[in-house]
Amino acid sequence: MIRNAPSLSSVAGRAGAFLLTVAAGLVAFSGSAMADDAFLAKVDEAVNKWKTLDYTYDIVTETKGDADKAKLKLRMRMKDAGKHNTQIVEISAPADMKGTKVLTISPTEMYIYLPAMRKVRRIASHVTEAGFLGTALSQKDLTLTRYGDKYKVEKTEEKGDRTIMLLVAKGDAAPYPKIRMTVATKQLLPTAFEYMNEQGKVIKTEKRSQYRCEKDYCTPGVQEVDDVANGKKTTLSLKDYKINPNLDDSIFSKRSLLK
């Protein structure tokens, strides 16, 4: 005879309680994931509170082991095209690069105009991974302003007034498999990035500081990009900027490169 055997109702009660606990955990996990994605969406909104931009930068690139510094001065104009931005960059210094223009119609369609050749050439897709005009930035870095379309939040951590998110690529369209993004929580402004490969190794870092604000839009006055792989460090200093200037669509065309 088996003594003290649990009754059927007792077993059913325990099973029900267990299932309720599991369900509550799943709801909490789902709610947390949704909250993380919602926070990333707010960051995207804060970073992209513009329709057009007109920026002028001084750019200095240092290479480890090389005493020389490469300097660029350029004008960058951008227009919101929905899920990506169209962009044209024009070099004004140094003298041997003056007049060089780079047009980005989408992350996969880019063109360069070289004044010495007076020709427009399409930039091959594999070249977009390399340094943009000798800097630590790639062309894809310049086009990455929205993160929620290409990344999902895997983990979130709060540290004081900062929120740290680990972003994982949703697909091959994302330029990096993983990104660790640090955000000023209250302002919703990114302050640091760690760009990683599939194994989670940091291959490039970026710091954004000295934000300058006009109305409800803020842009970093200084960006420091450090390419760990090739030892290049590039500092972008914002010299002048206009938010939502009137930019005609014709500016962002292949024909405009020849003007």
C-alpha atoms as an extended CHARMM CRD file, in Angstrom:
* protein
*
       259  EXT
         1         1  MET       CA              0.0000000000        0.0000000000        0.0000000000  PROA      1               0.0000000000
         2         2  ILE       CA              1.3230000000        3.4220000000       -0.9620000000  PROA      2               0.0000000000
         3         3  ARG       CA              0.9380000000        5.9350000000        1.8080000000  PROA      3               0.0000000000
         4         4  ASN       CA              0.9050000000        9.7450000000        1.6260000000  PROA      4               0.0000000000
         5         5  ALA       CA              0.4300000000        9.7190000000       -2.1670000000  PROA      5               0.0000000000
         6         6  PRO       CA             -0.5730000000       13.1680000000       -3.3940000000  PROA      6               0.0000000000
         7         7  SER       CA             -4.1650000000       13.4970000000       -4.4570000000  PROA      7               0.0000000000
         8         8  LEU       CA             -5.0840000000       14.1800000000       -8.0850000000  PROA      8               0.0000000000
         9         9  SER       CA             -6.3840000000       17.5930000000       -7.1600000000  PROA      9               0.0000000000
        10        10  SER       CA             -3.1250000000       18.4120000000       -5.3570000000  PROA      10              0.0000000000
        11        11  VAL       CA             -1.0350000000       17.4120000000       -8.4030000000  PROA      11              0.0000000000
        12        12  ALA       CA             -3.2930000000       19.4270000000      -10.6870000000  PROA      12              0.0000000000
        13        13  GLY       CA             -2.9860000000       22.4050000000       -8.3510000000  PROA      13              0.0000000000
        14        14  ARG       CA              0.7900000000       22.2470000000       -8.3520000000  PROA      14              0.0000000000
        15        15  ALA       CA              0.9250000000       21.8640000000      -12.1240000000  PROA      15              0.0000000000
        16        16  GLY       CA             -1.3790000000       24.8210000000      -12.5310000000  PROA      16              0.0000000000
        17        17  ALA       CA              0.7670000000       26.9370000000      -10.2340000000  PROA      17              0.0000000000
        18        18  PHE       CA              3.8960000000       25.9190000000      -12.1500000000  PROA      18              0.0000000000
        19        19  LEU       CA              2.3170000000       26.8220000000      -15.4930000000  PROA      19              0.0000000000
        20        20  LEU       CA              1.1670000000       30.1660000000      -14.1050000000  PROA      20              0.0000000000
        21        21  THR       CA              4.7300000000       30.8670000000      -12.9040000000  PROA      21              0.0000000000
        22        22  VAL       CA              6.1800000000       29.9860000000      -16.3150000000  PROA      22              0.0000000000
        23        23  ALA       CA              3.5520000000       32.0770000000      -18.0810000000  PROA      23              0.0000000000
        24        24  ALA       CA              4.2670000000       35.0390000000      -15.8050000000  PROA      24              0.0000000000
        25        25  GLY       CA              7.9690000000       34.7100000000      -16.5850000000  PROA      25              0.0000000000
        26        26  LEU       CA              7.3010000000       34.6440000000      -20.3120000000  PROA      26              0.0000000000
        27        27  VAL       CA              5.0810000000       37.7040000000      -20.0500000000  PROA      27              0.0000000000
        28        28  ALA       CA              7.7660000000       39.5150000000      -18.0330000000  PROA      28              0.0000000000
        29        29  PHE       CA             10.4410000000       38.5580000000      -20.5870000000  PROA      29              0.0000000000
        30        30  SER       CA              8.2510000000       39.6110000000      -23.5000000000  PROA      30              0.0000000000
        31        31  GLY       CA              7.3670000000       42.8590000000      -21.7560000000  PROA      31              0.0000000000
        32        32  SER       CA             11.0510000000       43.5660000000      -21.0910000000  PROA      32              0.0000000000
        33        33  ALA       CA             11.9940000000       42.8760000000      -24.7230000000  PROA      33              0.0000000000
        34        34  MET       CA              9.2000000000       45.1500000000      -25.9000000000  PROA      34              0.0000000000
        35        35  ALA       CA             10.3440000000       47.8730000000      -23.5150000000  PROA      35              0.0000000000
        36        36  ASP       CA             13.9310000000       47.5820000000      -24.7980000000  PROA      36              0.0000000000
        37        37  ASP       CA             12.7990000000       47.8190000000      -28.4220000000  PROA      37              0.0000000000
        38        38  ALA       CA             10.5790000000       50.7770000000      -27.5340000000  PROA      38              0.0000000000
        39        39  PHE       CA             13.5490000000       52.5560000000      -25.9420000000  PROA      39              0.0000000000
        40        40  LEU       CA             15.6820000000       51.9380000000      -29.0610000000  PROA      40              0.0000000000
        41        41  ALA       CA             12.8340000000       53.3480000000      -31.1780000000  PROA      41              0.0000000000
        42        42  LYS       CA             12.9090000000       56.5180000000      -29.0480000000  PROA      42              0.0000000000
        43        43  VAL       CA             16.6670000000       56.8230000000      -29.5890000000  PROA      43              0.0000000000
        44        44  ASP       CA             16.1210000000       56.4580000000      -33.3490000000  PROA      44              0.0000000000
        45        45  GLU       CA             13.5010000000       59.1910000000      -33.1980000000  PROA      45              0.0000000000
        46        46  ALA       CA             15.7880000000       61.5460000000      -31.2510000000  PROA      46              0.0000000000
        47        47  VAL       CA             18.7420000000       60.9900000000      -33.6090000000  PROA      47              0.0000000000
        48        48  ASN       CA             16.6170000000       61.5000000000      -36.7220000000  PROA      48              0.0000000000
        49        49  LYS       CA             14.5770000000       64.5850000000      -35.8370000000  PROA      49              0.0000000000
        50        50  TRP       CA             15.3670000000       66.2320000000      -39.1560000000  PROA      50              0.0000000000
        51        51  LYS       CA             14.3980000000       66.1750000000      -42.8240000000  PROA      51              0.0000000000
        52        52  THR       CA             17.5690000000       67.7090000000      -44.2620000000  PROA      52              0.0000000000
        53        53  LEU       CA             21.0550000000       68.4800000000      -42.9010000000  PROA      53              0.0000000000
        54        54  ASP       CA             23.9440000000       70.6220000000      -44.1330000000  PROA      54              0.0000000000
        55        55  TYR       CA             27.1830000000       70.0300000000      -42.1960000000  PROA      55              0.0000000000
        56        56  THR       CA             30.7970000000       71.1810000000      -42.5000000000  PROA      56              0.0000000000
        57        57  TYR       CA             33.4970000000       69.1180000000      -40.7960000000  PROA      57              0.0000000000
        58        58  ASP       CA             37.1990000000       69.2990000000      -40.0860000000  PROA      58              0.0000000000
        59        59  ILE       CA             38.5130000000       65.7320000000      -40.0060000000  PROA      59              0.0000000000
        60        60  VAL       CA             41.8620000000       64.4930000000      -38.7070000000  PROA      60              0.0000000000
        61        61  THR       CA             43.0240000000       60.8900000000      -39.0920000000  PROA      61              0.0000000000
        62        62  GLU       CA             45.9860000000       59.4150000000      -37.2220000000  PROA      62              0.0000000000
        63        63  THR       CA             47.5080000000       56.0140000000      -37.9410000000  PROA      63              0.0000000000
        64        64  LYS       CA             49.3420000000       54.0810000000      -35.2480000000  PROA      64              0.0000000000
        65        65  GLY       CA             53.0960000000       54.2080000000      -35.8540000000  PROA      65              0.0000000000
        66        66  ASP       CA             52.8330000000       57.1360000000      -38.2750000000  PROA      66              0.0000000000
        67        67  ALA       CA             53.6730000000       60.6630000000      -37.0990000000  PROA      67              0.0000000000
        68        68  ASP       CA             51.8120000000       62.3020000000      -39.9780000000  PROA      68              0.0000000000
        69        69  LYS       CA             48.1650000000       63.2730000000      -39.6780000000  PROA      69              0.0000000000
        70        70  ALA       CA             45.7960000000       63.2630000000      -42.6460000000  PROA      70              0.0000000000
        71        71  LYS       CA             43.4320000000       66.2360000000      -42.6990000000  PROA      71              0.0000000000
        72        72  LEU       CA             40.1760000000       66.7320000000      -44.5800000000  PROA      72              0.0000000000
        73        73  LYS       CA             37.6370000000       69.5010000000      -44.7800000000  PROA      73              0.0000000000
        74        74  LEU       CA             34.2790000000       68.5550000000      -46.2340000000  PROA      74              0.0000000000
        75        75  ARG       CA             30.6660000000       69.5210000000      -46.5990000000  PROA      75              0.0000000000
        76        76  MET       CA             28.0040000000       66.8590000000      -46.0770000000  PROA      76              0.0000000000
        77        77  ARG       CA             24.3850000000       67.3110000000      -47.1020000000  PROA      77              0.0000000000
        78        78  MET       CA             21.7520000000       64.7180000000      -46.2410000000  PROA      78              0.0000000000
        79        79  LYS       CA             18.0850000000       64.1400000000      -46.9190000000  PROA      79              0.0000000000
        80        80  ASP       CA             15.7200000000       61.7570000000      -45.1390000000  PROA      80              0.0000000000
        81        81  ALA       CA             14.5980000000       59.0980000000      -47.6090000000  PROA      81              0.0000000000
        82        82  GLY       CA             12.5870000000       56.9270000000      -45.2130000000  PROA      82              0.0000000000
        83        83  LYS       CA             14.4530000000       53.8280000000      -44.0780000000  PROA      83              0.0000000000
        84        84  HSD       CA             17.7640000000       55.2940000000      -45.2520000000  PROA      84              0.0000000000
        85        85  ASN       CA             19.2410000000       58.6960000000      -46.0860000000  PROA      85              0.0000000000
        86        86  THR       CA             20.5330000000       60.1230000000      -49.3450000000  PROA      86              0.0000000000
        87        87  GLN       CA             23.7880000000       61.9780000000      -48.9290000000  PROA      87              0.0000000000
        88        88  ILE       CA             26.3620000000       63.9650000000      -50.8700000000  PROA      88              0.0000000000
        89        89  VAL       CA             29.8410000000       64.7830000000      -49.5800000000  PROA      89              0.0000000000
        90        90  GLU       CA             32.1450000000       67.3600000000      -51.1800000000  PROA      90              0.0000000000
        91        91  ILE       CA             35.8330000000       67.7620000000      -50.2770000000  PROA      91              0.0000000000
        92        92  SER       CA             37.2910000000       71.2770000000      -50.0580000000  PROA      92              0.0000000000
        93        93  ALA       CA             40.7160000000       70.4140000000      -48.5850000000  PROA      93              0.0000000000
        94        94  PRO       CA             43.4680000000       69.2650000000      -49.0110000000  PROA      94              0.0000000000
        95        95  ALA       CA             44.1430000000       70.8430000000      -52.3980000000  PROA      95              0.0000000000
        96        96  ASP       CA             44.8320000000       67.5640000000      -54.2050000000  PROA      96              0.0000000000
        97        97  MET       CA             41.3980000000       66.2390000000      -53.2370000000  PROA      97              0.0000000000
        98        98  LYS       CA             39.4350000000       69.4550000000      -53.6730000000  PROA      98              0.0000000000
        99        99  GLY       CA             36.2880000000       68.9150000000      -55.7160000000  PROA      99              0.0000000000
       100       100  THR       CA             36.0290000000       65.1990000000      -54.9970000000  PROA      100             0.0000000000
       101       101  LYS       CA             32.3890000000       64.2380000000      -54.3870000000  PROA      101             0.0000000000
       102       102  VAL       CA             30.7340000000       61.1140000000      -53.0290000000  PROA      102             0.0000000000
       103       103  LEU       CA             27.0250000000       60.4810000000      -53.5870000000  PROA      103             0.0000000000
       104       104  THR       CA             25.1460000000       57.9030000000      -51.5190000000  PROA      104             0.0000000000
       105       105  ILE       CA             21.6970000000       57.1400000000      -52.8870000000  PROA      105             0.0000000000
       106       106  SER       CA             21.2510000000       54.1130000000      -50.6150000000  PROA      106             0.0000000000
       107       107  PRO       CA             23.5290000000       51.8620000000      -48.5250000000  PROA      107             0.0000000000
       108       108  THR       CA             24.0800000000       49.7300000000      -51.6420000000  PROA      108             0.0000000000
       109       109  GLU       CA             24.2570000000       52.4440000000      -54.3260000000  PROA      109             0.0000000000
       110       110  MET       CA             27.1510000000       54.9060000000      -54.1230000000  PROA      110             0.0000000000
       111       111  TYR       CA             29.1090000000       57.0010000000      -56.6290000000  PROA      111             0.0000000000
       112       112  ILE       CA             32.3180000000       59.0300000000      -56.5890000000  PROA      112             0.0000000000
       113       113  TYR       CA             33.4000000000       61.9340000000      -58.7830000000  PROA      113             0.0000000000
       114       114  LEU       CA             37.1480000000       62.4820000000      -59.2190000000  PROA      114             0.0000000000
       115       115  PRO       CA             37.8660000000       65.9510000000      -60.6670000000  PROA      115             0.0000000000
       116       116  ALA       CA             41.2320000000       64.9050000000      -62.1290000000  PROA      116             0.0000000000
       117       117  MET       CA             39.4500000000       62.3120000000      -64.2800000000  PROA      117             0.0000000000
       118       118  ARG       CA             36.2160000000       64.2840000000      -64.7230000000  PROA      118             0.0000000000
       119       119  LYS       CA             34.3100000000       61.0170000000      -64.4440000000  PROA      119             0.0000000000
       120       120  VAL       CA             31.6610000000       59.5290000000      -62.1680000000  PROA      120             0.0000000000
       121       121  ARG       CA             32.2490000000       55.9510000000      -61.0630000000  PROA      121             0.0000000000
       122       122  ARG       CA             30.0910000000       53.6070000000      -59.0400000000  PROA      122             0.0000000000
       123       123  ILE       CA             31.6820000000       52.4250000000      -55.7940000000  PROA      123             0.0000000000
       124       124  ALA       CA             31.8880000000       48.6360000000      -55.6490000000  PROA      124             0.0000000000
       125       125  SER       CA             30.0540000000       47.0760000000      -52.7200000000  PROA      125             0.0000000000
       126       126  HSD       CA             33.2010000000       45.5660000000      -51.1870000000  PROA      126             0.0000000000
       127       127  VAL       CA             34.8550000000       49.0100000000      -51.1430000000  PROA      127             0.0000000000
       128       128  THR       CA             32.1130000000       50.4030000000      -48.8780000000  PROA      128             0.0000000000
       129       129  GLU       CA             33.5760000000       48.3160000000      -46.0540000000  PROA      129             0.0000000000
       130       130  ALA       CA             36.9550000000       50.0420000000      -46.3800000000  PROA      130             0.0000000000
       131       131  GLY       CA             37.9620000000       53.4020000000      -44.9110000000  PROA      131             0.0000000000
       132       132  PHE       CA             36.0430000000       56.3440000000      -46.3420000000  PROA      132             0.0000000000
       133       133  LEU       CA             38.5710000000       58.7010000000      -47.9920000000  PROA      133             0.0000000000
       134       134  GLY       CA             41.3580000000       57.2450000000      -45.8580000000  PROA      134             0.0000000000
       135       135  THR       CA             39.5500000000       57.6670000000      -42.5210000000  PROA      135             0.0000000000
       136       136  ALA       CA             38.5770000000       55.1520000000      -39.8470000000  PROA      136             0.0000000000
       137       137  LEU       CA             34.9650000000       55.4820000000      -41.0330000000  PROA      137             0.0000000000
       138       138  SER       CA             33.4570000000       53.2460000000      -43.6730000000  PROA      138             0.0000000000
       139       139  GLN       CA             30.8280000000       54.5290000000      -46.0790000000  PROA      139             0.0000000000
       140       140  LYS       CA             28.2950000000       52.3030000000      -44.3240000000  PROA      140             0.0000000000
       141       141  ASP       CA             29.1230000000       53.9800000000      -41.0070000000  PROA      141             0.0000000000
       142       142  LEU       CA             28.0210000000       57.2820000000      -42.5000000000  PROA      142             0.0000000000
       143       143  THR       CA             24.6710000000       55.8770000000      -43.5870000000  PROA      143             0.0000000000
       144       144  LEU       CA             23.8330000000       54.1410000000      -40.2950000000  PROA      144             0.0000000000
       145       145  THR       CA             21.5540000000       56.5630000000      -38.4330000000  PROA      145             0.0000000000
       146       146  ARG       CA             18.6300000000       54.2280000000      -37.6780000000  PROA      146             0.0000000000
       147       147  TYR       CA             19.1950000000       51.0980000000      -35.6250000000  PROA      147             0.0000000000
       148       148  GLY       CA             15.7730000000       49.5680000000      -34.9430000000  PROA      148             0.0000000000
       149       149  ASP       CA             15.2990000000       48.5770000000      -38.5960000000  PROA      149             0.0000000000
       150       150  LYS       CA             18.4820000000       46.4940000000      -38.6570000000  PROA      150             0.0000000000
       151       151  TYR       CA             19.0060000000       45.5030000000      -35.0130000000  PROA      151             0.0000000000
       152       152  LYS       CA             17.1030000000       44.0010000000      -32.1080000000  PROA      152             0.0000000000
       153       153  VAL       CA             17.9330000000       44.6150000000      -28.4540000000  PROA      153             0.0000000000
       154       154  GLU       CA             19.3290000000       41.4930000000      -26.7910000000  PROA      154             0.0000000000
       155       155  LYS       CA             20.3130000000       42.9620000000      -23.4440000000  PROA      155             0.0000000000
       156       156  THR       CA             19.9030000000       46.2540000000      -21.5750000000  PROA      156             0.0000000000
       157       157  GLU       CA             21.8630000000       47.5360000000      -18.5680000000  PROA      157             0.0000000000
       158       158  GLU       CA             21.4000000000       50.7170000000      -16.5520000000  PROA      158             0.0000000000
       159       159  LYS       CA             24.4970000000       52.5150000000      -15.1960000000  PROA      159             0.0000000000
       160       160  GLY       CA             23.7560000000       55.8120000000      -13.5220000000  PROA      160             0.0000000000
       161       161  ASP       CA             22.4270000000       58.2220000000      -16.1320000000  PROA      161             0.0000000000
       162       162  ARG       CA             23.4050000000       55.8880000000      -18.9900000000  PROA      162             0.0000000000
       163       163  THR       CA             21.5940000000       53.0010000000      -20.6830000000  PROA      163             0.0000000000
       164       164  ILE       CA             23.7690000000       50.3500000000      -22.3370000000  PROA      164             0.0000000000
       165       165  MET       CA             22.1650000000       48.1770000000      -25.0140000000  PROA      165             0.0000000000
       166       166  LEU       CA             23.5710000000       45.1590000000      -26.8030000000  PROA      166             0.0000000000
       167       167  LEU       CA             22.1800000000       45.1840000000      -30.3430000000  PROA      167             0.0000000000
       168       168  VAL       CA             22.1980000000       42.0780000000      -32.5320000000  PROA      168             0.0000000000
       169       169  ALA       CA             21.7520000000       42.2240000000      -36.3050000000  PROA      169             0.0000000000
       170       170  LYS       CA             18.4190000000       41.0740000000      -37.7060000000  PROA      170             0.0000000000
       171       171  GLY       CA             19.9780000000       40.1980000000      -41.0640000000  PROA      171             0.0000000000
       172       172  ASP       CA             22.8210000000       40.7050000000      -43.5180000000  PROA      172             0.0000000000
       173       173  ALA       CA             21.8180000000       44.3240000000      -44.2460000000  PROA      173             0.0000000000
       174       174  ALA       CA             23.2660000000       45.3870000000      -40.8810000000  PROA      174             0.0000000000
       175       175  PRO       CA             26.8690000000       46.6440000000      -41.2440000000  PROA      175             0.0000000000
       176       176  TYR       CA             28.0090000000       44.9790000000      -37.9990000000  PROA      176             0.0000000000
       177       177  PRO       CA             26.8320000000       41.6900000000      -36.4230000000  PROA      177             0.0000000000
       178       178  LYS       CA             26.6650000000       43.2930000000      -32.9610000000  PROA      178             0.0000000000
       179       179  ILE       CA             26.8050000000       46.7840000000      -31.4750000000  PROA      179             0.0000000000
       180       180  ARG       CA             27.0600000000       47.8350000000      -27.8460000000  PROA      180             0.0000000000
       181       181  MET       CA             25.4810000000       51.2840000000      -27.6500000000  PROA      181             0.0000000000
       182       182  THR       CA             25.6720000000       53.6420000000      -24.6640000000  PROA      182             0.0000000000
       183       183  VAL       CA             22.9350000000       56.2660000000      -24.4760000000  PROA      183             0.0000000000
       184       184  ALA       CA             22.3670000000       59.2740000000      -22.2070000000  PROA      184             0.0000000000
       185       185  THR       CA             19.0750000000       57.9820000000      -20.8290000000  PROA      185             0.0000000000
       186       186  LYS       CA             17.2360000000       61.2460000000      -20.2600000000  PROA      186             0.0000000000
       187       187  GLN       CA             18.3150000000       62.9380000000      -23.5010000000  PROA      187             0.0000000000
       188       188  LEU       CA             18.1100000000       59.7280000000      -25.6150000000  PROA      188             0.0000000000
       189       189  LEU       CA             21.4310000000       60.6360000000      -27.2540000000  PROA      189             0.0000000000
       190       190  PRO       CA             24.1300000000       58.0390000000      -28.0800000000  PROA      190             0.0000000000
       191       191  THR       CA             27.4930000000       58.7560000000      -26.4270000000  PROA      191             0.0000000000
       192       192  ALA       CA             29.5110000000       55.6270000000      -27.2610000000  PROA      192             0.0000000000
       193       193  PHE       CA             29.5060000000       52.6060000000      -29.5590000000  PROA      193             0.0000000000
       194       194  GLU       CA             31.4290000000       49.3530000000      -29.6660000000  PROA      194             0.0000000000
       195       195  TYR       CA             31.0990000000       47.6910000000      -33.0660000000  PROA      195             0.0000000000
       196       196  MET       CA             31.6790000000       43.9290000000      -32.9130000000  PROA      196             0.0000000000
       197       197  ASN       CA             32.0770000000       40.8880000000      -35.1220000000  PROA      197             0.0000000000
       198       198  GLU       CA             29.9900000000       37.7240000000      -34.7920000000  PROA      198             0.0000000000
       199       199  GLN       CA             32.1870000000       36.4460000000      -31.9660000000  PROA      199             0.0000000000
       200       200  GLY       CA             31.6150000000       39.6220000000      -29.9710000000  PROA      200             0.0000000000
       201       201  LYS       CA             35.1350000000       40.9850000000      -30.4970000000  PROA      201             0.0000000000
       202       202  VAL       CA             35.2840000000       44.7870000000      -30.6750000000  PROA      202             0.0000000000
       203       203  ILE       CA             36.6420000000       45.8680000000      -34.0670000000  PROA      203             0.0000000000
       204       204  LYS       CA             35.8000000000       49.5680000000      -33.9350000000  PROA      204             0.0000000000
       205       205  THR       CA             34.7440000000       52.1180000000      -31.3130000000  PROA      205             0.0000000000
       206       206  GLU       CA             33.1040000000       55.5170000000      -31.5150000000  PROA      206             0.0000000000
       207       207  LYS       CA             32.5860000000       58.3090000000      -28.9880000000  PROA      207             0.0000000000
       208       208  ARG       CA             30.1850000000       61.2300000000      -29.4430000000  PROA      208             0.0000000000
       209       209  SER       CA             30.4430000000       64.3510000000      -27.3010000000  PROA      209             0.0000000000
       210       210  GLN       CA             29.9360000000       68.1090000000      -27.1230000000  PROA      210             0.0000000000
       211       211  TYR       CA             26.3970000000       67.9060000000      -28.4680000000  PROA      211             0.0000000000
       212       212  ARG       CA             25.0640000000       71.0840000000      -30.0250000000  PROA      212             0.0000000000
       213       213  CYS       CA             21.3150000000       71.6010000000      -30.0100000000  PROA      213             0.0000000000
       214       214  GLU       CA             18.9780000000       73.6540000000      -32.1380000000  PROA      214             0.0000000000
       215       215  LYS       CA             15.3170000000       73.6200000000      -31.1410000000  PROA      215             0.0000000000
       216       216  ASP       CA             14.6300000000       69.9430000000      -30.3370000000  PROA      216             0.0000000000
       217       217  TYR       CA             17.4310000000       68.4150000000      -32.4150000000  PROA      217             0.0000000000
       218       218  CYS       CA             20.9390000000       67.7400000000      -31.1090000000  PROA      218             0.0000000000
       219       219  THR       CA             24.0460000000       66.7090000000      -33.0260000000  PROA      219             0.0000000000
       220       220  PRO       CA             27.5030000000       65.7440000000      -31.7000000000  PROA      220             0.0000000000
       221       221  GLY       CA             30.1380000000       68.4610000000      -32.0060000000  PROA      221             0.0000000000
       222       222  VAL       CA             32.9230000000       65.8680000000      -31.8160000000  PROA      222             0.0000000000
       223       223  GLN       CA             33.0350000000       62.2500000000      -32.9840000000  PROA      223             0.0000000000
       224       224  GLU       CA             36.0480000000       60.0180000000      -32.3510000000  PROA      224             0.0000000000
       225       225  VAL       CA             36.2240000000       56.7830000000      -34.3270000000  PROA      225             0.0000000000
       226       226  ASP       CA             38.9170000000       54.2170000000      -33.5590000000  PROA      226             0.0000000000
       227       227  ASP       CA             39.3960000000       51.3070000000      -35.9690000000  PROA      227             0.0000000000
       228       228  VAL       CA             41.0390000000       48.6400000000      -33.8240000000  PROA      228             0.0000000000
       229       229  ALA       CA             41.8660000000       46.4430000000      -36.8240000000  PROA      229             0.0000000000
       230       230  ASN       CA             44.0020000000       48.9060000000      -38.8090000000  PROA      230             0.0000000000
       231       231  GLY       CA             45.1250000000       51.2760000000      -36.0540000000  PROA      231             0.0000000000
       232       232  LYS       CA             43.4180000000       54.3480000000      -37.4920000000  PROA      232             0.0000000000
       233       233  LYS       CA             41.7550000000       56.9680000000      -35.3390000000  PROA      233             0.0000000000
       234       234  THR       CA             39.6060000000       59.6810000000      -36.9010000000  PROA      234             0.0000000000
       235       235  THR       CA             38.2460000000       62.7680000000      -35.1470000000  PROA      235             0.0000000000
       236       236  LEU       CA             35.4020000000       64.7130000000      -36.7510000000  PROA      236             0.0000000000
       237       237  SER       CA             34.8940000000       68.2760000000      -35.5020000000  PROA      237             0.0000000000
       238       238  LEU       CA             31.6630000000       69.9710000000      -36.5110000000  PROA      238             0.0000000000
       239       239  LYS       CA             32.3930000000       73.5020000000      -37.7310000000  PROA      239             0.0000000000
       240       240  ASP       CA             29.0640000000       74.6540000000      -39.1120000000  PROA      240             0.0000000000
       241       241  TYR       CA             25.6210000000       73.1180000000      -39.4720000000  PROA      241             0.0000000000
       242       242  LYS       CA             22.1070000000       73.8590000000      -40.6540000000  PROA      242             0.0000000000
       243       243  ILE       CA             19.0370000000       71.8910000000      -39.6440000000  PROA      243             0.0000000000
       244       244  ASN       CA             16.2960000000       71.4320000000      -42.2500000000  PROA      244             0.0000000000
       245       245  PRO       CA             17.6510000000       73.7780000000      -44.9390000000  PROA      245             0.0000000000
       246       246  ASN       CA             15.9160000000       73.7470000000      -48.3040000000  PROA      246             0.0000000000
       247       247  LEU       CA             17.8090000000       71.1450000000      -50.3700000000  PROA      247             0.0000000000
       248       248  ASP       CA             16.5120000000       70.4000000000      -53.8440000000  PROA      248             0.0000000000
       249       249  ASP       CA             16.2790000000       66.7350000000      -54.8940000000  PROA      249             0.0000000000
       250       250  SER       CA             18.5330000000       67.4910000000      -57.8830000000  PROA      250             0.0000000000
       251       251  ILE       CA             21.4720000000       67.8610000000      -55.4650000000  PROA      251             0.0000000000
       252       252  PHE       CA             21.2880000000       64.1270000000      -54.7690000000  PROA      252             0.0000000000
       253       253  SER       CA             21.6790000000       62.9380000000      -58.3550000000  PROA      253             0.0000000000
       254       254  LYS       CA             24.5380000000       61.5770000000      -60.4640000000  PROA      254             0.0000000000
       255       255  ARG       CA             24.2300000000       64.5940000000      -62.7590000000  PROA      255             0.0000000000
       256       256  SER       CA             24.9280000000       66.9430000000      -59.8450000000  PROA      256             0.0000000000
       257       257  LEU       CA             28.3280000000       65.3120000000      -59.3300000000  PROA      257             0.0000000000
       258       258  LEU       CA             29.5390000000       66.8200000000      -62.6050000000  PROA      258             0.0000000000
       259       259  LYS       CA             28.5930000000       70.3820000000      -61.6580000000  PROA      259             0.0000000000
